[in-house]
Short mmCIF file of C-alpha atoms in Angstrom, two decimals:
data_model
loop_
_atom_site.label_atom_id
_atom_site.label_comp_id
_atom_site.label_asym_id
_atom_site.label_seq_id
_atom_site.Cartn_x
_atom_site.Cartn_y
_atom_site.Cartn_z
CA MET A 1 0.13 0.09 -0.20
CA ARG A 2 1.08 3.36 -0.78
CA LEU A 3 1.79 5.51 1.90
CA LYS A 4 0.43 9.21 1.98
CA MET A 5 3.00 11.87 1.29
CA LYS A 6 3.27 14.68 3.76
CA MET A 7 2.89 18.07 1.58
CA SER A 8 3.10 21.60 2.49
CA ILE A 9 2.72 24.90 0.78
CA VAL A 10 5.39 27.60 0.88
CA GLY A 11 4.12 31.33 0.15
CA MET A 12 7.12 33.44 -1.90
CA LEU A 13 6.84 37.22 -1.56
CA ALA A 14 9.08 38.99 -3.87
CA GLU A 15 11.22 41.49 -1.94
CA THR A 16 13.17 42.78 -5.12
CA PHE A 17 12.71 42.37 -8.75
CA VAL A 18 12.76 38.64 -9.96
CA HIS A 19 13.91 37.38 -13.30
CA PRO A 20 12.87 33.69 -13.86
CA GLY A 21 14.47 33.21 -16.92
CA THR A 22 14.06 30.81 -19.84
CA GLY A 23 10.91 32.79 -21.44
CA GLN A 24 11.00 32.70 -25.47
CA ASN A 25 12.14 35.84 -26.95
CA VAL A 26 9.10 37.93 -28.32
CA GLY A 27 9.23 41.12 -30.04
CA ALA A 28 11.67 43.74 -28.57
CA ILE A 29 11.98 42.10 -25.28
CA ASP A 30 15.40 39.87 -25.44
CA LEU A 31 15.11 38.17 -21.82
CA PRO A 32 11.19 37.48 -21.12
CA VAL A 33 10.16 35.82 -17.91
CA ALA A 34 9.16 32.29 -18.20
CA ARG A 35 5.40 31.71 -18.75
CA GLU A 36 3.13 29.07 -18.36
CA ALA A 37 2.20 27.98 -22.40
CA ALA A 38 -1.36 27.90 -21.77
CA THR A 39 -2.19 30.78 -19.59
CA GLY A 40 0.80 33.19 -20.23
CA TYR A 41 0.85 33.41 -16.19
CA PRO A 42 4.49 34.22 -15.07
CA PHE A 43 5.81 31.37 -13.19
CA ILE A 44 9.02 29.70 -11.84
CA THR A 45 9.84 25.94 -12.96
CA GLY A 46 10.22 23.51 -10.33
CA SER A 47 13.53 22.62 -11.69
CA SER A 48 14.75 26.14 -11.05
CA LEU A 49 13.20 26.41 -7.50
CA LYS A 50 14.42 22.98 -6.48
CA GLY A 51 17.78 23.86 -7.82
CA ALA A 52 17.83 27.30 -5.62
CA LEU A 53 16.98 25.25 -2.38
CA LEU A 54 19.62 22.84 -3.10
CA ASP A 55 21.97 25.67 -3.29
CA ASP A 56 21.18 27.41 -0.33
CA TYR A 57 20.64 23.97 1.59
CA ARG A 58 24.01 22.97 0.82
CA GLU A 59 25.64 25.38 2.44
CA HIS A 60 24.22 24.08 5.71
CA ASP A 61 24.45 20.50 5.21
CA SER A 62 26.20 19.34 2.22
CA GLU A 63 25.60 15.52 3.25
CA GLY A 64 21.95 15.60 3.92
CA ALA A 65 21.51 17.53 0.53
CA GLU A 66 22.13 14.35 -1.45
CA ARG A 67 19.50 12.17 0.36
CA ILE A 68 16.68 14.76 0.41
CA PHE A 69 17.32 16.55 -3.15
CA GLY A 70 18.96 13.47 -4.95
CA LYS A 71 21.97 13.14 -7.25
CA GLN A 72 22.27 12.86 -11.19
CA ASP A 73 21.74 9.19 -11.14
CA SER A 74 18.85 8.93 -8.16
CA ALA A 75 15.92 10.86 -6.96
CA GLY A 76 15.83 12.35 -3.69
CA ASN A 77 13.04 12.83 -1.23
CA LEU A 78 11.78 15.96 -1.65
CA LEU A 79 9.44 16.69 -4.52
CA VAL A 80 9.05 20.47 -5.45
CA SER A 81 6.39 21.89 -7.80
CA ASP A 82 6.46 25.02 -9.74
CA ALA A 83 6.11 28.34 -8.21
CA ARG A 84 2.80 29.62 -9.43
CA LEU A 85 1.87 33.53 -9.52
CA LEU A 86 -1.05 34.35 -7.00
CA LEU A 87 -0.86 38.04 -6.49
CA LEU A 88 0.57 40.76 -9.22
CA PRO A 89 1.33 44.34 -8.18
CA VAL A 90 -0.14 46.51 -10.96
CA ARG A 91 -0.01 50.43 -10.83
CA SER A 92 -3.27 52.31 -10.19
CA LEU A 93 -4.05 56.02 -10.58
CA SER A 94 -6.68 55.33 -7.58
CA SER A 95 -3.95 54.36 -5.12
CA ALA A 96 -0.09 53.21 -5.28
CA TYR A 97 -0.76 50.03 -6.45
CA ARG A 98 -3.32 47.03 -6.32
CA TRP A 99 -2.56 43.21 -5.66
CA VAL A 100 -4.42 41.78 -8.46
CA THR A 101 -5.78 38.34 -9.06
CA CYS A 102 -8.54 36.42 -10.70
CA PRO A 103 -11.12 33.46 -10.07
CA HIS A 104 -9.08 31.23 -12.20
CA ILE A 105 -5.98 31.70 -10.04
CA LEU A 106 -7.86 31.42 -6.80
CA GLU A 107 -9.62 28.28 -8.22
CA ARG A 108 -5.93 26.59 -8.64
CA LEU A 109 -5.18 27.85 -5.08
CA ARG A 110 -8.21 26.28 -3.77
CA ARG A 111 -7.31 22.84 -5.59
CA ASP A 112 -3.61 23.08 -4.37
CA LEU A 113 -4.52 23.58 -0.73
CA LYS A 114 -6.77 20.76 -0.77
CA ARG A 115 -3.97 18.62 -2.52
CA GLY A 116 -1.86 19.71 0.50
CA ARG A 117 -4.49 18.78 3.03
CA ARG A 118 -5.02 22.69 4.09
CA GLU A 119 -8.27 23.75 4.79
CA ALA A 120 -9.49 25.54 1.81
CA ALA A 121 -12.97 27.03 3.24
CA PHE A 122 -13.58 29.84 0.63
CA GLU A 123 -15.77 29.92 -2.36
CA VAL A 124 -14.14 31.55 -5.66
CA PRO A 125 -15.80 34.61 -6.63
CA ARG A 126 -17.29 35.42 -9.94
CA VAL A 127 -16.23 38.88 -11.65
CA GLU A 128 -17.71 39.91 -15.04
CA ASN A 129 -15.11 41.58 -17.68
CA LYS A 130 -14.20 45.23 -17.07
CA SER A 131 -15.21 44.87 -13.49
CA ALA A 132 -13.59 44.31 -10.06
CA LEU A 133 -13.84 43.19 -6.71
CA GLY A 134 -11.90 45.13 -4.31
CA HIS A 135 -11.81 48.25 -1.64
CA PRO A 136 -13.77 50.57 -1.95
CA GLY A 137 -16.98 48.82 -2.70
CA ASN A 138 -18.35 51.34 -5.12
CA GLY A 139 -16.75 53.48 -7.80
CA ARG A 140 -14.35 53.45 -10.55
CA LEU A 141 -10.85 51.57 -10.03
CA PHE A 142 -8.00 52.50 -12.69
CA LEU A 143 -5.11 50.26 -13.27
CA GLU A 144 -2.46 51.30 -15.74
CA GLU A 145 -4.38 52.75 -18.51
CA ARG A 146 -7.67 50.63 -17.96
CA SER A 147 -10.71 51.29 -15.98
CA PHE A 148 -13.09 48.81 -14.03
CA ASP A 149 -16.24 49.25 -12.35
CA VAL A 150 -15.90 48.20 -8.71
CA GLN A 151 -18.85 46.01 -7.67
CA GLY A 152 -18.44 45.06 -4.27
CA ASN A 153 -15.36 44.01 -1.76
CA VAL A 154 -13.24 40.96 -1.70
CA PRO A 155 -14.92 38.37 0.19
CA GLU A 156 -13.40 37.88 3.97
CA ASP A 157 -12.54 34.07 3.39
CA VAL A 158 -10.69 34.84 0.33
CA ILE A 159 -8.44 37.44 2.20
CA GLY A 160 -7.86 35.02 4.94
CA ALA A 161 -6.59 32.39 2.53
CA VAL A 162 -4.15 34.57 0.54
CA SER A 163 -2.81 36.17 3.71
CA SER A 164 -1.78 32.89 5.08
CA LEU A 165 0.92 32.70 2.32
CA ILE A 166 2.29 36.30 3.25
CA PRO A 167 5.33 35.83 5.51
CA HIS A 168 5.20 39.69 7.24
CA GLU A 169 2.54 40.77 9.72
CA GLU A 170 2.74 44.39 8.52
CA THR A 171 2.38 43.35 4.81
CA ARG A 172 -0.63 41.04 5.62
CA GLY A 173 -2.40 43.96 7.42
CA ARG A 174 -2.96 45.82 3.85
CA LEU A 175 -3.74 43.02 2.10
CA ALA A 176 -7.50 43.78 2.58
CA GLY A 177 -6.98 47.38 1.27
CA GLN A 178 -5.13 46.57 -1.89
CA LEU A 179 -6.44 42.81 -2.95
CA THR A 180 -8.43 43.39 -6.10
CA ILE A 181 -9.95 40.40 -8.20
CA LEU A 182 -10.42 41.12 -11.91
CA SER A 183 -11.96 38.60 -14.43
CA ASP A 184 -9.65 35.92 -15.84
CA ASP A 185 -9.71 37.71 -19.39
CA ASP A 186 -8.62 41.25 -17.62
CA PHE A 187 -6.12 39.65 -15.58
CA SER A 188 -4.33 37.85 -18.53
CA TRP A 189 -3.77 41.12 -20.07
CA PHE A 190 -1.65 42.26 -17.06
CA ALA A 191 -0.18 39.00 -16.69
CA ARG A 192 1.21 39.18 -20.29
CA TYR A 193 1.72 42.98 -20.79
CA GLY A 194 1.58 44.64 -17.43
CA LEU A 195 5.47 43.40 -16.15
CA ALA A 196 8.25 45.88 -15.63
CA VAL A 197 10.86 45.77 -18.79
CA GLN A 198 14.47 46.97 -17.87
CA ALA A 199 16.99 48.25 -20.22
CA ARG A 200 20.71 46.92 -19.39
CA ASN A 201 23.97 47.55 -21.33
CA VAL A 202 27.36 46.62 -21.23
CA LEU A 203 29.98 49.73 -21.40
CA ASP A 204 32.86 49.96 -23.19
CA PRO A 205 35.65 50.37 -20.38
CA LYS A 206 37.58 52.87 -22.53
CA THR A 207 35.07 55.20 -23.93
CA LYS A 208 32.48 54.44 -21.13
CA LYS A 209 29.94 54.23 -23.93
CA THR A 210 27.34 51.05 -24.62
CA LYS A 211 29.44 48.63 -26.71
CA GLN A 212 28.25 47.47 -30.20
CA GLY A 213 25.33 44.98 -29.50
CA GLY A 214 25.49 45.61 -25.57
CA LEU A 215 21.97 46.77 -25.06
CA TRP A 216 19.47 44.33 -24.03
CA TYR A 217 15.94 44.67 -22.66
CA GLU A 218 14.78 42.23 -19.72
CA GLU A 219 11.44 41.59 -18.34
CA THR A 220 11.08 40.89 -14.44
CA LEU A 221 8.29 40.67 -11.87
CA PRO A 222 7.94 43.57 -9.55
CA PRO A 223 8.64 43.41 -5.69
CA ASP A 224 5.68 42.33 -3.92
CA THR A 225 4.52 39.70 -6.38
CA LEU A 226 3.08 36.81 -4.30
CA MET A 227 3.80 33.21 -5.65
CA TYR A 228 3.58 29.54 -3.85
CA ALA A 229 4.85 26.45 -4.11
CA VAL A 230 4.00 22.96 -2.96
CA LEU A 231 6.71 20.67 -1.82
CA ALA A 232 6.12 16.87 -0.46
CA GLU A 233 8.27 14.08 0.90
CA ARG A 234 8.28 10.78 -0.89
CA ASN A 235 8.89 8.63 2.06
CA GLY A 236 8.22 10.85 5.03
CA GLY A 237 10.99 11.73 7.81
CA GLY A 238 10.52 15.23 8.25
CA ASP A 239 12.56 16.48 5.45
CA ILE A 240 10.55 19.49 4.68
CA GLU A 241 11.03 20.65 8.23
CA ARG A 242 14.71 20.11 8.00
CA VAL A 243 14.56 21.98 4.62
CA ARG A 244 12.53 24.86 6.33
CA GLU A 245 15.17 25.08 9.18
CA LYS A 246 18.34 25.20 7.07
CA ILE A 247 16.96 27.73 4.49
CA GLY A 248 14.99 29.93 7.10
CA THR A 249 13.32 32.99 5.89
CA HIS A 250 14.85 34.13 2.48
CA LEU A 251 15.75 32.29 -0.93
CA GLN A 252 17.25 33.83 -3.83
CA VAL A 253 15.70 32.45 -6.81
CA GLY A 254 16.40 33.04 -10.72
CA GLY A 255 18.92 35.28 -12.58
CA ASN A 256 20.70 38.63 -11.82
CA GLU A 257 21.80 37.63 -8.33
CA THR A 258 24.71 39.84 -8.63
CA VAL A 259 22.77 42.96 -9.22
CA GLY A 260 20.68 42.04 -5.96
CA GLN A 261 17.47 40.54 -7.71
CA GLY A 262 15.74 37.50 -7.24
CA TRP A 263 14.95 37.47 -3.16
CA PHE A 264 11.80 36.03 -1.88
CA ALA A 265 10.78 36.22 1.64
CA LEU A 266 9.48 32.68 2.42
CA GLY A 267 6.07 32.07 4.36
CA TRP A 268 6.53 28.43 5.48
CA GLU A 269 3.32 26.45 6.46
CA ALA A 270 3.07 26.26 10.30
#
């Protein structure tokens, strides 16, 4: 009889810009973020996240790392899912910014919580195109150059489920005022076209001018993006707790580590 795997969900709040690479070059962006093929949502592949966890864990326990994370010719005990997008910060003319999500993403969160045997006591709300749920309960909401009719507040049980994945108490405290739910179609537009694009270049050390071909454009997830991943143990034994204990509160993921990017604050399941 196959034993039930122990599973845990870890929240990942971006504290810097993050560049989860391996996206395909489209248009003028040389280095886009990785996106799910079907939805276009930015994500971090499980292999990239597992590699980041392994690198950090090795600094504390090089021998135990092989048993937990595996080797080239043998699998380890820890299973690591892709990191999925949950909240995307979007610039707003009505306030500093809003944390935006959609019913489809909340439905996936609900399924993942149940798969992790956690309580998922919220109903996924319905939102029409060009409408929004969020604070305030009435009026117009402006996100980038698009406007939405605010038709009500975000249900309290949805706020509770999302806030459980945010590691900082003070950050959780402003979630109710900033969380906004758009329709799946409207959210998809922001997920595809609403990310920051940064120009980077290589200077000639003598002339201090950009080298020929040294300018490129790079897409990043903004700070305060909220993602989450599911961890599981193949044979039990407490390895999730060991990883949590060794890695602690922060993890660097993705490219551009040398320019301070890729840092997440981790919200480990209690």
